mmCIF file of C-alpha atoms and ligand atoms in Angstrom:
data_model
loop_
_atom_site.group_PDB
_atom_site.id
_atom_site.type_symbol
_atom_site.label_atom_id
_atom_site.label_comp_id
_atom_site.label_asym_id
_atom_site.label_seq_id
_atom_site.Cartn_x
_atom_site.Cartn_y
_atom_site.Cartn_z
ATOM 1 C CA MET N 720 106.491 127.279 102.632
ATOM 2 C CA ARG N 721 103.153 126.021 103.577
ATOM 3 C CA ILE N 722 100.924 124.399 101.211
ATOM 4 C CA ILE N 723 97.582 122.291 100.695
ATOM 5 C CA ILE N 724 97.472 119.847 98.128
ATOM 6 C CA PHE N 725 94.106 119.203 97.039
ATOM 7 C CA GLY N 726 91.951 116.887 94.746
ATOM 8 C CA PRO N 727 89.837 114.103 94.818
ATOM 9 C CA PRO N 728 91.068 110.396 95.822
ATOM 10 C CA GLY N 729 93.401 108.876 93.054
ATOM 11 C CA ALA N 730 94.301 112.325 92.013
ATOM 12 C CA GLY N 731 98.124 111.758 92.949
ATOM 13 C CA LYS N 732 98.114 113.998 95.929
ATOM 14 C CA GLY N 733 100.428 111.499 97.777
ATOM 15 C CA THR N 734 102.914 110.909 94.897
ATOM 16 C CA TYR N 735 103.480 114.495 94.160
ATOM 17 C CA ALA N 736 103.435 115.441 97.898
ATOM 18 C CA SER N 737 106.164 113.348 98.662
ATOM 19 C CA ARG N 738 108.097 113.956 95.857
ATOM 20 C CA LEU N 739 107.517 117.901 96.390
ATOM 21 C CA GLY N 740 108.392 117.443 99.928
ATOM 22 C CA ARG N 741 111.873 115.989 99.043
ATOM 23 C CA GLU N 742 112.128 118.829 96.513
ATOM 24 C CA LEU N 743 111.600 121.539 98.642
ATOM 25 C CA LYS N 744 112.902 119.955 101.869
ATOM 26 C CA ILE N 745 109.421 120.595 103.630
ATOM 27 C CA ALA N 746 107.304 118.077 105.700
ATOM 28 C CA VAL N 747 104.811 116.117 104.066
ATOM 29 C CA ILE N 748 101.696 115.957 106.472
ATOM 30 C CA SER N 749 99.480 113.221 105.280
ATOM 31 C CA THR N 750 96.614 112.335 107.543
ATOM 32 C CA GLY N 751 95.631 109.217 105.612
ATOM 33 C CA ASP N 752 99.063 107.811 106.056
ATOM 34 C CA ILE N 753 99.111 108.717 109.610
ATOM 35 C CA PHE N 754 95.887 106.671 110.054
ATOM 36 C CA ARG N 755 97.027 103.585 108.280
ATOM 37 C CA ASP N 756 99.995 103.701 110.484
ATOM 38 C CA GLU N 757 98.328 104.091 113.647
ATOM 39 C CA ILE N 758 95.856 101.316 112.570
ATOM 40 C CA LYS N 759 98.847 99.162 111.529
ATOM 41 C CA GLN N 760 100.497 99.539 114.769
ATOM 42 C CA ASN N 761 97.126 98.820 116.777
ATOM 43 C CA THR N 762 97.338 102.017 118.748
ATOM 44 C CA ASP N 763 94.638 103.555 120.742
ATOM 45 C CA LEU N 764 94.327 106.236 117.917
ATOM 46 C CA GLY N 765 94.300 103.378 115.237
ATOM 47 C CA GLY N 766 91.416 101.961 117.296
ATOM 48 C CA LYS N 767 89.124 105.235 117.224
ATOM 49 C CA VAL N 768 89.732 105.819 113.520
ATOM 50 C CA VAL N 769 89.813 102.247 112.005
ATOM 51 C CA GLU N 770 86.244 101.949 111.203
ATOM 52 C CA PHE N 771 85.789 105.180 109.444
ATOM 53 C CA VAL N 772 88.954 104.552 107.247
ATOM 54 C CA LYS N 773 87.607 101.148 106.372
ATOM 55 C CA SER N 774 84.186 102.447 105.363
ATOM 56 C CA GLY N 775 85.631 105.609 103.403
ATOM 57 C CA ASP N 776 83.933 108.120 105.806
ATOM 58 C CA LEU N 777 85.484 110.987 107.520
ATOM 59 C CA VAL N 778 87.130 110.508 110.685
ATOM 60 C CA PRO N 779 85.809 113.177 113.330
ATOM 61 C CA ASP N 780 87.127 116.571 112.669
ATOM 62 C CA GLU N 781 88.520 116.946 116.285
ATOM 63 C CA ILE N 782 90.649 114.080 116.052
ATOM 64 C CA VAL N 783 92.138 115.072 112.592
ATOM 65 C CA THR N 784 92.624 118.397 113.418
ATOM 66 C CA ASP N 785 94.647 117.516 116.710
ATOM 67 C CA ILE N 786 96.810 115.299 114.963
ATOM 68 C CA VAL N 787 97.495 118.143 112.104
ATOM 69 C CA THR N 788 98.281 120.608 114.934
ATOM 70 C CA LYS N 789 100.906 118.259 116.404
ATOM 71 C CA ARG N 790 102.481 117.636 113.124
ATOM 72 C CA ILE N 791 102.695 121.324 112.256
ATOM 73 C CA ASN N 792 104.276 122.225 115.717
ATOM 74 C CA MET N 793 106.928 119.606 115.337
ATOM 75 C CA PRO N 794 110.473 120.680 114.279
ATOM 76 C CA ASN N 795 110.577 119.087 111.033
ATOM 77 C CA SER N 796 107.696 121.437 110.038
ATOM 78 C CA LYS N 797 109.679 124.606 110.814
ATOM 79 C CA ARG N 798 110.706 125.109 107.354
ATOM 80 C CA GLY N 799 107.263 124.469 106.177
ATOM 81 C CA PHE N 800 104.905 121.595 105.089
ATOM 82 C CA ILE N 801 102.559 120.123 102.640
ATOM 83 C CA LEU N 802 99.186 119.028 103.833
ATOM 84 C CA ASP N 803 97.969 115.886 101.754
ATOM 85 C CA GLY N 804 94.267 115.103 102.612
ATOM 86 C CA TYR N 805 93.604 117.953 105.121
ATOM 87 C CA PRO N 806 91.336 119.731 105.373
ATOM 88 C CA ARG N 807 88.673 117.499 103.985
ATOM 89 C CA ASN N 808 85.801 119.956 104.662
ATOM 90 C CA VAL N 809 84.977 123.627 105.701
ATOM 91 C CA GLU N 810 84.900 122.859 109.305
ATOM 92 C CA GLN N 811 88.732 121.395 108.965
ATOM 93 C CA ALA N 812 89.514 124.336 106.802
ATOM 94 C CA LYS N 813 88.415 126.992 109.218
ATOM 95 C CA SER N 814 90.460 125.019 112.041
ATOM 96 C CA LEU N 815 93.414 125.210 109.964
ATOM 97 C CA GLY N 816 92.932 128.964 109.640
ATOM 98 C CA ASN N 817 93.355 128.991 113.276
ATOM 99 C CA ILE N 818 96.288 126.802 113.560
ATOM 100 C CA THR N 819 98.333 128.606 110.870
ATOM 101 C CA LYS N 820 98.818 130.727 108.071
ATOM 102 C CA VAL N 821 98.902 128.958 104.616
ATOM 103 C CA ASP N 822 100.493 130.343 101.222
ATOM 104 C CA ALA N 823 98.611 128.454 98.618
ATOM 105 C CA VAL N 824 96.568 125.582 97.513
ATOM 106 C CA ILE N 825 97.690 123.102 94.718
ATOM 107 C CA LEU N 826 94.480 122.073 92.954
ATOM 108 C CA LEU N 827 94.750 118.736 91.065
ATOM 109 C CA ILE N 828 92.114 118.540 88.102
ATOM 110 C CA VAL N 829 91.605 115.077 87.209
ATOM 111 C CA PRO N 830 88.921 113.352 84.898
ATOM 112 C CA ASP N 831 86.783 110.950 86.799
ATOM 113 C CA TRP N 832 87.946 108.162 84.406
ATOM 114 C CA ILE N 833 91.621 108.598 85.581
ATOM 115 C CA ILE N 834 90.602 108.492 89.274
ATOM 116 C CA VAL N 835 88.898 105.291 88.701
ATOM 117 C CA GLU N 836 92.081 103.914 86.738
ATOM 118 C CA ARG N 837 94.349 104.971 89.532
ATOM 119 C CA LEU N 838 92.721 103.797 92.416
ATOM 120 C CA SER N 839 91.774 100.460 91.123
ATOM 121 C CA ASN N 840 95.237 99.654 90.038
ATOM 122 C CA ARG N 841 96.991 101.308 92.677
ATOM 123 C CA ARG N 842 99.492 99.359 95.019
ATOM 124 C CA ILE N 843 101.414 100.271 97.824
ATOM 125 C CA CYS N 844 104.853 99.068 99.558
ATOM 126 C CA LYS N 845 103.793 97.671 102.721
ATOM 127 C CA LYS N 846 106.892 98.843 104.595
ATOM 128 C CA CYS N 847 108.083 102.301 102.954
ATOM 129 C CA GLY N 848 104.415 103.578 101.612
ATOM 130 C CA ALA N 849 106.054 104.091 97.875
ATOM 131 C CA ILE N 850 103.040 104.261 95.755
ATOM 132 C CA PHE N 851 103.023 101.939 92.250
ATOM 133 C CA ASN N 852 100.140 101.528 89.669
ATOM 134 C CA LEU N 853 99.882 97.957 87.872
ATOM 135 C CA LYS N 854 99.299 99.814 84.471
ATOM 136 C CA TYR N 855 100.841 103.288 84.744
ATOM 137 C CA LEU N 856 103.562 103.079 87.354
ATOM 138 C CA LYS N 857 104.565 99.420 87.303
ATOM 139 C CA PRO N 858 106.950 98.224 89.889
ATOM 140 C CA LYS N 859 110.081 96.729 88.195
ATOM 141 C CA ARG N 860 109.488 93.198 89.537
ATOM 142 C CA PRO N 861 105.630 92.359 89.941
ATOM 143 C CA GLY N 862 104.236 92.593 93.530
ATOM 144 C CA ILE N 863 107.669 94.029 94.736
ATOM 145 C CA CYS N 864 108.886 97.485 95.877
ATOM 146 C CA ASP N 865 111.475 98.973 93.781
ATOM 147 C CA LYS N 866 112.660 101.048 96.522
ATOM 148 C CA CYS N 867 112.773 98.518 99.388
ATOM 149 C CA GLY N 868 112.233 95.021 98.120
ATOM 150 C CA GLU N 869 109.116 94.592 100.435
ATOM 151 C CA GLU N 870 105.871 93.067 99.040
ATOM 152 C CA LEU N 871 103.165 95.634 97.694
ATOM 153 C CA PHE N 872 99.192 95.313 98.402
ATOM 154 C CA GLN N 873 96.087 97.057 97.650
ATOM 155 C CA ARG N 874 94.532 99.292 100.201
ATOM 156 C CA GLU N 875 91.331 97.868 101.513
ATOM 157 C CA ASP N 876 89.582 101.121 100.822
ATOM 158 C CA ASP N 877 90.761 101.221 96.981
ATOM 159 C CA LYS N 878 88.207 98.408 96.695
ATOM 160 C CA PRO N 879 85.249 99.354 94.202
ATOM 161 C CA LYS N 880 82.365 99.374 96.759
ATOM 162 C CA VAL N 881 84.618 101.754 99.244
ATOM 163 C CA VAL N 882 85.887 103.940 96.331
ATOM 164 C CA ARG N 883 82.477 104.722 95.580
ATOM 165 C CA GLU N 884 81.739 105.895 99.040
ATOM 166 C CA ARG N 885 85.076 107.958 99.122
ATOM 167 C CA LEU N 886 84.033 109.746 96.039
ATOM 168 C CA ASN N 887 80.778 110.553 97.370
ATOM 169 C CA VAL N 888 82.364 111.914 100.461
ATOM 170 C CA TYR N 889 84.604 114.064 98.188
ATOM 171 C CA GLU N 890 81.902 115.738 96.285
ATOM 172 C CA ALA N 891 79.599 116.293 99.117
ATOM 173 C CA GLN N 892 82.269 117.576 101.717
ATOM 174 C CA THR N 893 85.620 118.415 100.135
ATOM 175 C CA ARG N 894 84.870 119.615 96.722
ATOM 176 C CA PRO N 895 83.056 122.609 98.163
ATOM 177 C CA LEU N 896 86.526 123.802 99.663
ATOM 178 C CA ILE N 897 87.563 125.069 96.420
ATOM 179 C CA GLY N 898 84.811 127.837 96.647
ATOM 180 C CA TYR N 899 85.933 128.373 100.203
ATOM 181 C CA TYR N 900 89.649 128.786 99.227
ATOM 182 C CA ARG N 901 89.171 130.859 95.933
ATOM 183 C CA ASP N 902 88.415 134.075 97.924
ATOM 184 C CA ARG N 903 91.442 133.486 100.660
ATOM 185 C CA LEU N 904 94.137 131.836 99.340
ATOM 186 C CA PRO N 905 96.146 131.714 95.727
ATOM 187 C CA ILE N 906 94.844 128.416 93.859
ATOM 188 C CA LEU N 907 97.341 126.713 91.604
ATOM 189 C CA ASN N 908 95.055 124.900 89.009
ATOM 190 C CA ILE N 909 97.239 121.980 87.812
ATOM 191 C CA GLU N 910 95.413 119.854 85.048
ATOM 192 C CA CYS N 911 96.179 116.345 84.920
ATOM 193 C CA ASN N 912 94.480 114.928 81.578
ATOM 194 C CA SER N 913 96.260 111.920 81.048
ATOM 195 C CA VAL N 914 97.200 108.721 82.842
ATOM 196 C CA ASP N 915 100.533 108.219 81.773
ATOM 197 C CA ILE N 916 102.294 111.716 82.658
ATOM 198 C CA PRO N 917 105.190 110.914 84.482
ATOM 199 C CA PRO N 918 104.976 112.436 88.127
ATOM 200 C CA LYS N 919 108.194 114.403 87.478
ATOM 201 C CA VAL N 920 106.264 116.523 84.825
ATOM 202 C CA ILE N 921 103.487 117.424 87.120
ATOM 203 C CA VAL N 922 105.690 118.101 89.826
ATOM 204 C CA ASP N 923 107.793 120.387 87.955
ATOM 205 C CA LYS N 924 104.589 122.245 86.711
ATOM 206 C CA ILE N 925 103.821 122.684 90.343
ATOM 207 C CA LEU N 926 107.267 124.082 91.213
ATOM 208 C CA GLN N 927 106.966 126.765 88.166
ATOM 209 C CA GLU N 928 103.592 127.631 89.429
ATOM 210 C CA LEU N 929 105.014 128.377 93.077
ATOM 211 C CA GLN N 930 107.781 130.072 91.610
ATOM 212 C CA LYS N 931 105.306 132.495 89.739
ATOM 213 C CA LEU N 932 103.869 133.245 93.168
ATOM 214 C CA ASN N 933 107.566 133.819 94.449
ATOM 215 C CA LEU N 934 107.141 131.070 96.824
ATOM 216 C CA LEU N 935 110.220 129.443 96.262
ATOM 217 C CA GLY N 936 112.531 132.159 97.904
HETATM 218 P P1 AMP Y 1068 93.531 109.172 102.167
HETATM 219 O O1 AMP Y 1068 94.649 108.331 102.249
HETATM 220 O O2 AMP Y 1068 93.964 110.840 102.230
HETATM 221 O O3 AMP Y 1068 92.476 108.981 101.009
HETATM 222 O O4 AMP Y 1068 92.634 108.990 103.480
HETATM 223 C C1 AMP Y 1068 92.207 107.534 103.834
HETATM 224 C C2 AMP Y 1068 90.954 107.777 104.765
HETATM 225 O O5 AMP Y 1068 91.402 108.458 105.863
HETATM 226 C C3 AMP Y 1068 90.029 108.511 104.467
HETATM 227 O O6 AMP Y 1068 88.882 107.988 103.616
HETATM 228 C C4 AMP Y 1068 89.215 109.066 105.525
HETATM 229 O O7 AMP Y 1068 88.379 107.931 106.327
HETATM 230 C C5 AMP Y 1068 90.426 109.171 106.665
HETATM 231 N N1 AMP Y 1068 90.832 110.595 106.528
HETATM 232 C C6 AMP Y 1068 92.273 111.106 106.181
HETATM 233 N N2 AMP Y 1068 92.186 112.279 106.216
HETATM 234 C C7 AMP Y 1068 91.145 112.936 106.843
HETATM 235 C C8 AMP Y 1068 90.585 114.175 107.141
HETATM 236 N N3 AMP Y 1068 91.257 115.055 106.874
HETATM 237 N N4 AMP Y 1068 89.320 113.985 107.947
HETATM 238 C C9 AMP Y 1068 88.817 113.169 108.196
HETATM 239 N N5 AMP Y 1068 89.063 111.828 107.772
HETATM 240 C C10 AMP Y 1068 90.414 111.714 107.087
#
C-alpha cells in the first residue's frame, strides 16, 4: 500500500500517519520529521535546510525528492509507505510520479479555526517525537511525554509568525495539488470538523475508506 496523507499544517497528518503506519505495518515517510532530525543532529543536510524550515518556506525540490527517493527504496518501505508532508507542490508530485506508483491520497479537510488551535497548542516530545496538544490531547503530566518521560517542546515554526507563512505557502503551492490528483488518483475525503475527535476515530474512518477501495488486502 502506497498512500499520501495530505492537508494543511495542523490538520493532524503526523498523528494519523504514525498510527496508520503501525496499524498497516508500513513505513511512515515524514519529510518534516526527517528535516527536524537532521537539523537537531547538525548534519550537512540539516545545515542546508535549516533556514527554510525556520522561516516556514519550502526546502528546494531537488533536496526533498532526493531524500524521499532514498526512503522509498529502503527495505522497510517494501510493504508500502505513507507519505506525510510530500509532495508539497506540483513539481514534487510530478517527480513522485516518476519514482513510484501511489494507490490513494487521504485528504484531511479541516476548518481554519481548528488549524490555528492545533498549531498554537501543539507540543512535541524532544526524544520520541510523540505529538500532544495542551488543550485537546493533554499529556498526563504537564510538559512531559506520556510515552518516554522526556520533556515536551514547541516547534519553532509553530509560533504565530511562522505559522502564518506556512499557511500562505500551503494555499499558494500545496492546495493546488488537490486539483492535480483529482484526475489521477482516488482521493479519500476525511472531514475533521471538531477538535476533540479522538485520533482513533479518524484513523478508523481512513481504514474503512481504504477498505472500500480494496487496498487492505
Ligand atoms: P512539516 O512538518 O511537514 O510541517 O514540515 C516542516 C517544514 O519542513 C516545512 O515548513 C518546510 O520548510 C519543510 N518541508 C517539509 N516537507 C517539505 C516538502 N515536501 N517540500 C519542501 N519543504 C518541506
